[in-house]
XYZ file of C-alpha atoms in Angstrom:
711
model
C -13.656 -2.784 -0.535
C -13.782 0.773 1.644
C -9.746 1.042 3.993
C -10.674 2.811 6.095
C -7.473 4.920 6.056
C -7.252 4.779 9.922
C -6.356 1.353 9.329
C -2.749 2.849 8.346
C -0.925 0.999 5.808
C 2.678 0.631 7.678
C 5.999 1.658 6.496
C 8.781 -0.634 5.830
C 12.489 0.187 4.945
C 13.292 -1.902 1.997
C 14.825 -0.634 -0.920
C 14.496 -2.501 -4.435
C 17.804 -3.863 -3.819
C 16.784 -5.339 -0.034
C 14.320 -7.700 -1.072
C 15.092 -11.369 -0.080
C 15.531 -14.077 -2.731
C 12.330 -17.049 -2.245
C 9.439 -14.398 -1.815
C 8.269 -10.993 -1.041
C 8.252 -9.891 1.805
C 4.614 -9.861 3.736
C 4.242 -6.143 4.469
C 1.646 -5.092 6.970
C -0.641 -2.929 7.230
C -0.124 0.117 10.487
C -3.863 -0.031 13.384
C -4.121 3.865 15.009
C -6.445 3.588 17.371
C -9.158 5.018 17.051
C -11.983 6.641 19.248
C -15.047 8.719 18.534
C -14.716 12.184 19.306
C -17.297 13.969 21.273
C -16.269 17.137 19.411
C -15.672 15.640 15.937
C -16.151 18.218 12.708
C -18.945 16.533 11.495
C -21.590 15.743 14.258
C -22.569 19.773 13.677
C -23.874 19.218 10.716
C -24.425 15.833 10.527
C -26.623 16.067 13.200
C -28.832 18.967 11.435
C -29.258 16.444 8.821
C -30.476 13.758 11.173
C -32.932 16.150 12.683
C -34.175 16.476 9.311
C -34.470 12.615 8.256
C -36.209 11.169 11.023
C -35.312 7.675 10.943
C -31.847 7.944 9.077
C -28.757 6.372 11.778
C -25.283 6.663 11.443
C -24.150 3.235 12.037
C -20.339 4.297 12.121
C -17.413 6.747 12.450
C -14.162 7.233 12.845
C -12.865 10.782 14.313
C -10.401 10.850 10.760
C -13.131 11.408 8.038
C -14.985 14.102 7.271
C -18.561 12.226 7.320
C -20.060 8.654 8.736
C -18.305 4.710 7.226
C -21.781 3.762 7.202
C -25.228 5.813 7.332
C -28.549 4.368 6.095
C -30.873 6.786 4.983
C -34.449 7.495 5.421
C -36.712 9.857 3.449
C -33.934 10.857 1.787
C -35.148 11.081 -1.755
C -33.072 11.564 -5.336
C -34.904 14.188 -7.285
C -36.381 12.512 -10.911
C -38.436 9.657 -9.960
C -38.062 6.262 -11.195
C -33.927 5.530 -12.058
C -33.251 4.983 -15.225
C -29.796 3.770 -16.174
C -25.705 3.844 -14.552
C -25.560 7.593 -16.563
C -28.819 8.828 -14.557
C -27.917 6.808 -11.398
C -24.004 8.277 -12.013
C -25.651 12.466 -12.494
C -27.769 12.626 -10.209
C -25.785 10.994 -7.163
C -23.265 14.034 -8.355
C -25.750 16.711 -8.019
C -26.873 15.724 -4.806
C -23.045 15.461 -3.612
C -22.341 18.764 -5.754
C -25.397 20.077 -3.103
C -24.707 19.244 0.113
C -20.655 19.161 -0.043
C -20.709 19.942 3.455
C -22.468 16.625 4.436
C -19.389 14.556 2.351
C -17.195 16.720 2.029
C -14.201 15.155 -0.599
C -11.863 15.136 -4.160
C -12.457 15.230 -7.225
C -14.664 11.762 -7.954
C -14.481 8.808 -10.123
C -17.158 5.941 -10.571
C -16.017 3.475 -10.084
C -19.334 0.420 -10.267
C -22.563 1.498 -11.151
C -25.486 -1.213 -11.104
C -28.632 -3.483 -10.412
C -28.542 -6.298 -8.726
C -31.461 -8.208 -7.784
C -33.687 -4.500 -5.915
C -30.000 -2.229 -5.144
C -28.064 0.196 -7.473
C -25.398 -0.237 -6.389
C -22.887 2.945 -6.637
C -19.112 3.806 -5.438
C -16.674 6.563 -6.502
C -13.373 7.106 -5.620
C -11.387 9.811 -5.163
C -8.262 11.424 -6.747
C -5.576 13.654 -7.162
C -3.727 15.332 -10.268
C -5.760 12.793 -12.246
C -3.930 9.194 -9.748
C -6.403 6.995 -7.765
C -6.556 7.693 -3.869
C -6.024 4.370 -1.866
C -8.808 3.640 0.392
C -10.634 6.955 -0.867
C -13.716 5.852 -1.091
C -18.547 6.871 -1.619
C -21.055 4.310 -1.631
C -24.154 5.036 -1.784
C -27.280 2.292 -1.709
C -30.187 3.685 -3.929
C -33.250 1.802 -4.042
C -34.652 2.350 -7.946
C -37.018 3.866 -7.020
C -34.560 7.020 -6.039
C -33.952 6.107 -1.712
C -30.736 6.927 -1.234
C -30.853 4.183 1.103
C -26.994 4.486 3.073
C -24.483 6.451 1.759
C -20.332 6.390 3.335
C -17.545 8.418 2.880
C -13.691 7.034 3.758
C -12.430 10.293 1.114
C -11.252 13.782 2.741
C -8.294 12.780 4.106
C -6.485 14.633 1.039
C -3.905 16.965 2.866
C -0.096 16.446 2.213
C 1.208 14.238 -0.517
C 4.412 12.523 -2.167
C 6.438 11.096 -4.504
C 7.010 11.495 -8.274
C 3.772 11.029 -10.255
C 6.284 11.075 -13.688
C 8.358 8.155 -13.072
C 5.988 5.356 -13.676
C 8.589 3.578 -16.275
C 11.667 3.917 -14.949
C 9.967 2.514 -11.403
C 8.550 -0.168 -13.155
C 11.721 -0.841 -15.022
C 13.603 -1.321 -12.020
C 11.228 -3.584 -10.265
C 10.901 -5.981 -13.520
C 14.481 -6.037 -13.617
C 14.526 -6.617 -9.855
C 12.734 -9.377 -9.506
C 13.367 -10.821 -12.296
C 16.877 -11.703 -11.325
C 15.397 -13.214 -8.245
C 12.257 -15.366 -9.644
C 13.788 -15.482 -13.212
C 10.694 -16.370 -16.454
C 8.817 -14.252 -13.507
C 5.142 -12.018 -15.537
C 4.864 -8.394 -13.843
C 1.673 -6.418 -14.484
C 1.714 -3.486 -13.854
C -1.604 -1.383 -12.860
C -0.539 2.082 -13.077
C 0.109 4.910 -10.505
C -1.802 4.911 -6.888
C -2.213 7.871 -3.657
C -1.123 4.886 -1.093
C -2.292 6.427 2.245
C -0.187 6.670 5.419
C -0.226 7.429 8.998
C 3.200 8.972 9.660
C 3.749 11.930 12.637
C 0.664 11.997 13.799
C -1.117 12.464 10.128
C -1.669 11.484 7.336
C 0.390 11.374 4.367
C -0.171 10.224 1.019
C 2.363 8.603 -1.240
C 2.635 8.057 -4.644
C 3.119 4.201 -5.459
C 3.078 1.935 -8.389
C 0.873 -1.203 -7.731
C 2.568 -4.147 -9.948
C 1.347 -7.532 -10.036
C 3.808 -10.121 -9.405
C 2.866 -14.476 -10.446
C 6.783 -16.320 -10.591
C 6.234 -19.599 -12.548
C 5.865 -21.572 -10.081
C 2.444 -19.934 -9.723
C 2.091 -20.777 -5.923
C 2.400 -16.858 -4.791
C 0.988 -13.922 -6.667
C 1.828 -10.802 -5.209
C 0.151 -7.590 -5.148
C 3.187 -4.939 -4.293
C 2.819 -1.380 -4.245
C 6.641 0.431 -4.928
C 7.013 4.307 -3.650
C 7.882 6.664 -6.525
C 10.129 8.681 -3.855
C 12.980 5.770 -3.411
C 11.621 2.588 -3.831
C 10.692 1.750 -0.401
C 8.391 -0.953 -0.606
C 5.186 -0.124 1.295
C 2.516 -3.173 1.634
C 2.939 -6.063 -0.497
C 0.482 -9.601 0.042
C 0.487 -12.691 -1.792
C -3.306 -13.052 -2.707
C -2.878 -16.712 -3.081
C -4.918 -17.996 -0.407
C -4.404 -21.100 1.038
C -6.247 -24.030 3.097
C -4.760 -26.721 5.937
C -7.019 -29.611 5.651
C -6.858 -31.367 8.707
C -7.167 -34.740 7.738
C -8.578 -37.971 8.673
C -9.270 -40.925 5.911
C -13.339 -40.012 5.255
C -12.912 -37.497 2.747
C -15.786 -36.740 0.120
C -15.880 -38.152 -3.048
C -17.881 -38.995 -6.029
C -20.513 -37.477 -5.791
C -20.643 -36.665 -1.930
C -17.786 -38.767 -0.482
C -15.237 -40.454 -2.061
C -15.950 -44.267 -0.363
C -19.514 -43.283 -2.654
C -19.728 -45.644 -6.200
C -18.743 -43.396 -9.113
C -22.446 -42.479 -11.011
C -23.008 -41.628 -14.040
C -23.312 -37.466 -13.473
C -23.711 -34.796 -16.995
C -20.879 -33.659 -18.224
C -21.632 -29.868 -18.265
C -20.899 -27.289 -21.041
C -18.331 -29.285 -22.394
C -15.800 -28.449 -25.722
C -16.112 -31.490 -28.289
C -15.603 -32.046 -31.464
C -17.807 -33.127 -33.249
C -16.450 -33.948 -37.455
C -14.611 -31.249 -37.241
C -17.298 -28.916 -36.173
C -17.721 -26.953 -32.741
C -20.378 -27.631 -29.623
C -21.191 -27.039 -26.663
C -23.092 -29.660 -24.295
C -26.070 -28.364 -21.765
C -25.779 -28.612 -17.728
C -27.760 -31.970 -18.949
C -23.970 -32.690 -20.590
C -26.577 -32.859 -23.858
C -25.102 -31.968 -27.112
C -26.158 -30.315 -31.261
C -24.377 -30.631 -33.739
C -25.007 -30.574 -37.377
C -22.995 -33.553 -39.466
C -22.985 -34.828 -43.061
C -23.746 -38.219 -43.965
C -25.194 -41.367 -42.322
C -22.222 -41.258 -40.064
C -20.562 -43.537 -37.883
C -19.448 -40.214 -36.898
C -16.141 -39.273 -34.946
C -16.778 -37.360 -31.132
C -13.982 -36.318 -29.274
C -13.102 -33.972 -25.873
C -11.410 -33.856 -23.362
C -12.214 -31.870 -19.223
C -12.260 -28.668 -20.836
C -15.124 -26.573 -21.219
C -16.836 -22.957 -20.959
C -16.351 -22.937 -17.285
C -13.391 -25.761 -16.388
C -9.732 -26.854 -17.762
C -9.187 -29.775 -15.714
C -4.999 -30.886 -15.714
C -2.804 -33.304 -14.155
C -0.165 -32.068 -12.827
C 1.141 -36.003 -12.938
C 1.158 -36.884 -16.324
C -0.852 -36.586 -19.786
C -4.599 -35.246 -19.600
C -7.496 -37.710 -20.352
C -8.415 -37.597 -24.140
C -11.006 -39.268 -24.892
C -12.352 -39.949 -28.938
C -15.559 -42.116 -30.024
C -16.939 -43.624 -32.732
C -20.559 -43.570 -33.083
C -23.138 -43.603 -34.872
C -26.192 -42.317 -32.595
C -24.100 -40.584 -30.052
C -26.223 -41.638 -27.463
C -23.912 -42.871 -23.675
C -21.108 -41.605 -24.165
C -18.927 -42.144 -21.390
C -16.094 -40.646 -19.926
C -14.832 -43.396 -17.883
C -11.897 -45.097 -16.051
C -9.725 -44.144 -18.525
C -9.048 -40.655 -16.679
C -7.705 -40.642 -13.184
C -10.900 -39.999 -10.848
C -9.180 -36.940 -9.526
C -9.740 -35.297 -12.983
C -13.235 -36.259 -13.351
C -14.782 -35.215 -9.559
C -13.043 -31.793 -10.381
C -14.590 -31.442 -14.106
C -18.647 -32.025 -12.375
C -17.884 -30.863 -9.221
C -16.145 -27.354 -10.342
C -19.150 -27.119 -13.290
C -21.995 -27.278 -10.261
C -20.405 -24.778 -8.691
C -20.231 -22.528 -11.893
C -24.010 -23.762 -12.763
C -24.583 -22.705 -8.693
C -23.211 -19.363 -8.589
C -25.109 -18.815 -12.401
C -28.389 -19.791 -10.662
C -28.240 -17.485 -8.038
C -27.626 -14.013 -10.257
C -26.700 -13.689 -14.392
C -25.451 -10.534 -13.999
C -22.100 -12.420 -12.102
C -19.771 -13.079 -15.125
C -16.772 -13.198 -13.205
C -15.847 -16.334 -13.606
C -17.132 -16.316 -16.550
C -14.056 -17.566 -18.695
C -12.461 -21.655 -18.402
C -11.394 -22.657 -14.904
C -8.087 -24.275 -14.585
C -8.484 -26.908 -12.222
C -5.002 -28.115 -11.124
C -5.148 -31.941 -9.994
C -2.742 -34.666 -8.102
C 0.062 -32.068 -7.455
C 3.011 -34.179 -6.332
C 2.485 -32.495 -2.796
C -0.360 -33.622 0.070
C -2.998 -32.281 2.393
C -4.206 -28.734 0.776
C -5.723 -26.830 -1.947
C -4.997 -23.286 -3.240
C -6.577 -20.843 -4.932
C -4.444 -18.534 -7.222
C -6.218 -15.432 -8.851
C -3.205 -14.321 -11.058
C -4.163 -17.247 -13.847
C -7.707 -17.819 -11.595
C -7.052 -21.231 -10.682
C -7.739 -23.953 -7.858
C -5.377 -26.286 -7.403
C -5.248 -30.168 -5.609
C -2.428 -31.704 -3.794
C -1.878 -35.888 -4.488
C -3.422 -38.015 -1.450
C -0.822 -38.887 1.243
C 0.834 -38.148 4.406
C -3.223 -39.576 5.433
C -5.358 -37.016 3.837
C -6.954 -37.651 0.180
C -7.197 -36.751 -2.787
C -8.055 -32.901 -2.050
C -9.998 -32.793 -5.478
C -12.300 -35.675 -5.017
C -13.313 -34.377 -1.924
C -16.763 -32.018 -3.355
C -16.044 -29.595 -0.302
C -12.500 -28.635 0.098
C -13.508 -27.665 -4.997
C -16.120 -26.020 -3.869
C -14.567 -23.652 -0.886
C -11.939 -23.456 -3.051
C -14.575 -22.222 -6.313
C -15.282 -19.853 -3.755
C -12.522 -17.771 -3.404
C -12.578 -17.617 -6.927
C -15.969 -15.613 -6.623
C -14.701 -13.924 -3.654
C -12.288 -11.749 -5.311
C -13.765 -11.769 -9.266
C -17.057 -10.933 -7.626
C -15.204 -7.250 -6.150
C -13.470 -6.683 -9.006
C -16.689 -7.548 -10.949
C -17.810 -4.720 -8.137
C -14.777 -2.098 -8.951
C -12.808 -3.195 -6.070
C -9.341 -3.763 -8.419
C -7.948 -5.588 -5.533
C -10.892 -8.254 -4.842
C -11.011 -8.765 -1.742
C -8.408 -8.580 0.436
C -9.740 -9.557 4.317
C -8.685 -13.087 4.904
C -10.718 -14.781 8.076
C -13.689 -12.817 5.133
C -12.355 -14.813 1.719
C -11.698 -17.904 3.921
C -15.323 -17.599 5.745
C -17.802 -16.798 3.337
C -15.558 -19.397 0.621
C -17.066 -21.827 3.371
C -20.403 -20.457 3.103
C -19.850 -21.344 -0.003
C -19.608 -24.934 0.004
C -22.478 -25.716 2.761
C -24.726 -23.638 0.673
C -24.460 -26.182 -1.921
C -23.858 -28.848 -0.005
C -26.511 -28.010 2.828
C -24.444 -29.302 5.485
C -23.297 -27.532 9.260
C -19.630 -28.072 8.020
C -17.064 -28.479 5.506
C -17.234 -31.105 4.078
C -19.414 -33.751 4.317
C -17.206 -37.104 5.372
C -14.234 -34.999 6.954
C -14.467 -32.484 9.288
C -12.506 -29.000 8.297
C -14.533 -26.648 10.717
C -18.273 -26.036 11.246
C -20.168 -23.438 10.143
C -23.262 -24.184 13.628
C -20.758 -23.194 16.055
C -21.188 -20.279 18.483
C -17.375 -18.781 17.810
C -18.098 -14.979 18.672
C -16.256 -11.989 18.032
C -14.475 -10.164 19.434
C -13.113 -12.643 22.061
C -12.626 -15.561 19.443
C -10.399 -13.535 16.925
C -6.764 -15.535 16.722
C -5.994 -14.348 13.837
C -5.938 -18.117 11.657
C -7.292 -16.589 8.876
C -9.884 -20.064 8.108
C -10.452 -20.348 12.691
C -11.836 -16.617 12.249
C -14.176 -16.738 9.015
C -15.723 -19.663 11.242
C -17.295 -16.389 12.842
C -18.502 -15.053 8.896
C -19.727 -18.525 8.972
C -21.636 -19.061 11.704
C -23.526 -16.107 11.205
C -24.565 -17.387 7.850
C -25.267 -20.201 9.250
C -27.856 -19.165 11.830
C -29.277 -16.978 9.503
C -29.914 -20.583 6.849
C -31.243 -21.757 9.822
C -33.752 -19.085 10.821
C -34.953 -17.859 7.060
C -34.592 -20.748 4.931
C -31.887 -21.951 2.097
C -32.491 -19.693 -0.906
C -33.552 -16.463 0.883
C -30.076 -17.142 2.589
C -28.348 -17.492 0.080
C -29.106 -14.366 -2.052
C -28.580 -12.507 0.245
C -24.963 -14.232 0.379
C -23.764 -13.543 -2.764
C -26.365 -10.475 -2.757
C -24.362 -8.765 0.465
C -20.839 -8.704 -1.788
C -21.615 -6.138 -4.921
C -21.771 -3.743 -2.251
C -17.863 -5.157 -1.759
C -17.455 -5.079 2.455
C -14.363 -5.313 3.200
C -11.279 -4.353 5.229
C -8.105 -5.323 7.434
C -9.799 -4.716 10.408
C -11.656 -7.719 10.830
C -15.164 -6.983 12.429
C -14.817 -3.691 10.729
C -15.264 -6.474 7.074
C -17.990 -8.710 9.050
C -19.324 -5.609 10.376
C -19.773 -4.369 6.701
C -21.083 -7.635 4.998
C -23.607 -7.801 8.156
C -24.775 -3.937 6.581
C -24.845 -5.595 3.140
C -27.197 -8.199 4.011
C -29.628 -5.667 5.604
C -29.603 -3.900 2.647
C -30.274 -6.410 0.194
C -32.943 -7.974 2.114
C -34.855 -5.014 1.340
C -37.337 -5.185 -0.416
C -39.295 -1.569 -1.046
C -36.766 0.500 -1.201
C -37.724 2.364 2.741
C -35.953 1.324 5.599
C -38.155 2.384 7.994
C -40.069 -0.846 7.785
C -36.724 -2.744 8.572
C -36.667 -6.193 5.825
C -38.010 -8.980 6.009
C -35.622 -10.958 7.785
C -34.321 -7.834 9.717
C -34.860 -10.055 13.264
C -33.094 -13.036 11.643
C -30.399 -10.762 10.587
C -29.780 -8.841 13.733
C -29.597 -12.322 15.837
C -28.072 -14.531 13.408
C -25.429 -11.782 13.373
C -25.586 -10.250 16.922
C -25.062 -14.771 18.402
C -21.265 -14.323 16.528
C -21.017 -10.959 17.985
C -20.804 -8.713 14.709
C -24.576 -7.370 14.041
C -25.906 -3.798 16.080
C -24.494 -5.940 19.160
C -20.410 -5.063 17.324
C -21.021 -1.916 17.678
C -23.239 -1.265 20.353
C -20.676 -3.882 22.572
C -18.335 -1.267 21.854
C -19.015 1.009 24.240
C -18.412 1.811 28.197
C -21.822 1.583 30.691
C -21.290 1.382 34.289
C -23.684 1.587 37.136
C -22.116 2.939 40.718
C -21.709 -0.371 43.306
C -24.411 1.222 45.928
C -23.505 1.068 49.745
C -23.466 -2.522 51.508
C -25.710 -1.206 53.443
C -29.065 2.024 54.059
C -30.844 2.718 56.442
C -35.191 2.088 56.294
C -37.396 4.837 55.477
C -33.793 6.624 52.817
C -34.417 7.947 49.300
C -30.902 7.002 47.540
C -29.262 7.914 44.353
C -28.379 5.325 41.965
C -26.214 6.806 39.130
C -24.306 5.435 35.898
C -22.417 6.998 33.771
C -21.357 5.461 30.033
C -18.316 6.179 26.749
C -20.969 5.624 23.972
C -20.953 6.836 21.165
C -22.793 10.283 19.200
C -25.424 8.586 17.636
C -26.616 6.290 19.684
C -27.109 9.235 23.264
C -30.741 8.959 22.405
C -30.567 5.777 24.797
C -33.513 5.197 27.514
C -31.586 4.594 30.388
C -33.879 1.884 33.089
C -32.397 1.107 37.126
C -34.189 -1.973 37.724
C -34.859 -3.709 40.919
C -36.717 -5.984 43.417
C -37.132 -6.665 47.208
C -35.640 -10.280 48.837
C -37.139 -11.794 45.549
C -39.968 -9.695 44.513
C -41.549 -8.660 41.407
C -38.943 -6.625 39.903
C -39.518 -2.651 38.895
C -38.442 -0.901 36.492
C -37.524 3.598 36.911
C -36.218 6.299 33.765
C -32.319 7.262 34.440
C -32.948 10.680 33.091
C -29.813 12.064 31.284
C -27.654 15.054 32.841
C -26.856 15.938 29.308
C -23.777 14.404 29.118
C -22.740 10.528 30.171
C -24.939 10.354 32.893
C -27.602 9.085 34.290
C -29.083 9.179 37.355
C -32.412 8.396 39.082
C -33.996 8.211 42.743
C -34.616 5.438 45.058
C -37.791 4.958 46.676
C -36.994 4.322 50.575
C -37.697 0.934 51.671
C -38.354 -0.627 55.254
C -36.052 -3.101 56.428
C -35.609 -6.583 53.816
C -32.675 -8.699 54.243
C -31.562 -6.949 50.538
C -32.386 -5.556 47.587
C -31.283 -5.861 43.954
C -30.195 -3.537 41.060
C -29.358 -2.830 37.690
C -28.885 -1.074 34.591
C -30.701 -2.051 31.243
C -29.891 0.550 28.380
C -31.548 0.133 24.886
C -31.080 1.204 21.963
C -33.573 2.234 18.904
C -33.084 -1.747 17.694
C -34.288 -2.755 21.202
C -30.520 -4.091 22.289
C -29.517 -4.235 25.627
C -26.603 -3.601 27.814
C -26.299 -4.515 31.604
C -24.447 -3.229 34.413
C -22.977 -5.086 36.303
C -22.358 -7.566 33.372
C -25.593 -10.257 32.840
C -28.653 -8.157 34.447
C -30.587 -9.815 36.939
C -27.822 -12.575 37.111
C -24.660 -10.136 38.339
C -27.240 -7.540 40.267
C -26.167 -5.631 42.859
C -27.147 -6.427 46.883
C -27.743 -3.949 49.889
C -29.579 -4.849 53.278
C -31.759 -2.906 54.176
C -31.442 -2.593 57.862
C -31.109 0.158 61.597
C -29.270 -2.707 62.316
C -25.154 -2.619 62.410
C -24.269 -5.792 59.456
C -22.791 -8.333 61.367
C -19.543 -8.534 59.369
C -16.478 -11.061 60.433
C -12.769 -10.826 60.627
C -11.946 -14.083 59.430
C -9.795 -13.740 62.920
C -11.622 -14.888 66.762
C -13.563 -17.774 65.551
C -15.335 -19.280 63.336
C -18.935 -17.876 65.358
C -20.291 -20.630 64.596
C -20.190 -21.477 61.139
C -18.056 -23.829 60.466
C -19.663 -27.460 58.296
C -20.595 -30.525 60.541
C -20.404 -32.551 58.248
C -16.599 -31.126 57.545
C -17.786 -29.220 54.394
C -16.341 -25.566 55.538
C -13.247 -24.753 58.086
C -11.753 -22.256 59.254
C -8.095 -22.078 60.340
C -5.031 -21.283 58.334
C -4.095 -23.136 55.571
C -1.345 -24.670 55.056
C 0.244 -22.207 52.408
C -1.425 -18.400 51.348
C -0.804 -16.936 47.939
C 2.660 -14.850 47.885
C 1.033 -10.923 48.307
C 0.357 -9.969 51.845
C -2.678 -9.736 53.324
C -3.195 -8.929 56.786
C -4.354 -11.687 58.600
C -3.852 -15.395 59.198
C -7.117 -17.723 59.198
C -9.626 -18.110 55.997
C -13.067 -20.058 55.614
C -12.106 -22.891 53.328
């Protein structure tokens, strides 16, 4: 996880006594403006580095930090050959940091996480001060097994002014517990210790010592993570970790095995815990088991919907329990004695667990029984709660099905658990924060299991085959916004096939791409997908699916075009008419990030429907490009537009649309016949009545000159 401190933590004046009785307040993060300054203090150092390492590129850098947020590297090797283990990785990276402090200025660093996943080493360090971690102040590295440094990124180096008492943890924790216990009796409160929390105040960064706590009320409908100032008990930041799904219902739902209307079939009771005549055993993925027993039988075998990876509980009654007396233990069926919601929930929870473990045995975040609560006395919803690592499903009613019977919804909710636990395993203690990422990747989890383009068959909740585009389709509603990242991943599945897309979807998460800014979170995930796709430790030759990844994400505005499209680029409008054989100076200007300054700029032109021609435009050394158009013979019009092309051959046009929106000007020695809409119709009124010249019956409220129009 990387929280760019430019996305500052807002300060809300709520002391301990001000908490409302029903819930902790959601305290949001405040976002200051973030233009990239051309005179950034780190630019000179990094420009020298880029010259020394051709092919390396800075992807993201803001005005606050002394080093880039994300940079892809080429030709940068850690000394020592192939990496051996995490200790070897850490030692080499620390040595590199010590030798190049001017590139990555930081304070003391602790290793949060290091691990080899598929073909990529992931390393994440966190800055500390006075023995406490600095929230969001992390340094990221991605390294090939051969020791090639492929990516680095830093959110560190901002620590300046600090406030708070780092000795007041116990007293503050007691105060928080007392207050929360008064408001929510029986709540479980865990302390995660003290941390330096950044805040943007008075146009500078202040880091405040804060106590991080997790609050789990008895109703399990909330799981708050909150930070309190050690200075005055002020609540600095709080959010609810419970993730809900809103079901837009119609009675046409998923059931066993795909939709609610399917016939019930026998499916393996995977990973089920059994008591076989006093011996505890588990079934395998086919529902088979082996047990050592005495005597000739029959034997008593018992079990419930409890196993290695799932623990199903009915909220409306007793859990089903089965006892068989059998001589051969074959064809044991957990059938209609149990509610259908219990049966479906157990089967599909194990299917999704085996899916993710099949992709990555190294992911252990869900290797414990997931709490699966069914038949909750509400309707039309389901949710994941990280506090107890539970997925929760509501009863049928209100035009909605029993949500435990909709396989795609269960895969979605379990997907939230994967997001949360994988990020924690990767060193992001809060799990995944961004709501749109959470929802979008949970949708991807569901559709990649079922290989369908929407969530889910029989009940169309959300489509991943869509044209939703960042930023214009951002609504602030996380499920809708998540369709953007879901759409990009579905397009990628269509482009490269299901299995490669499944692989990239999962392994990209080991980089813990995340941010409270949704665009940046999506872009970080895009970068991690590219890195997960690399197969030789050399980004200079791109990756096996580089083009398909970029095109899929660009189709939704969150690939390389995201940085590119934020740039300002304008071709200045030519005069309406020029004389024949007169050269015309054309200029374009832009406000581009420093790392795009080497882009190629062209002027495209043609005469009266002829062939398009192209001239390179020359830079003045800044952000202005110009070219001299040759003189033309008399012609009704000349069309012109400018194109700016970056290293990935992504184009930016001015006017927007390129050839379709090109500027026009006439080449003539005679004055253009311009009409003023007033004196007469100049014979232009249409005899059939399609175009008429006259005074409109009503007009705009603004005052314009003249009275007549063509309409």
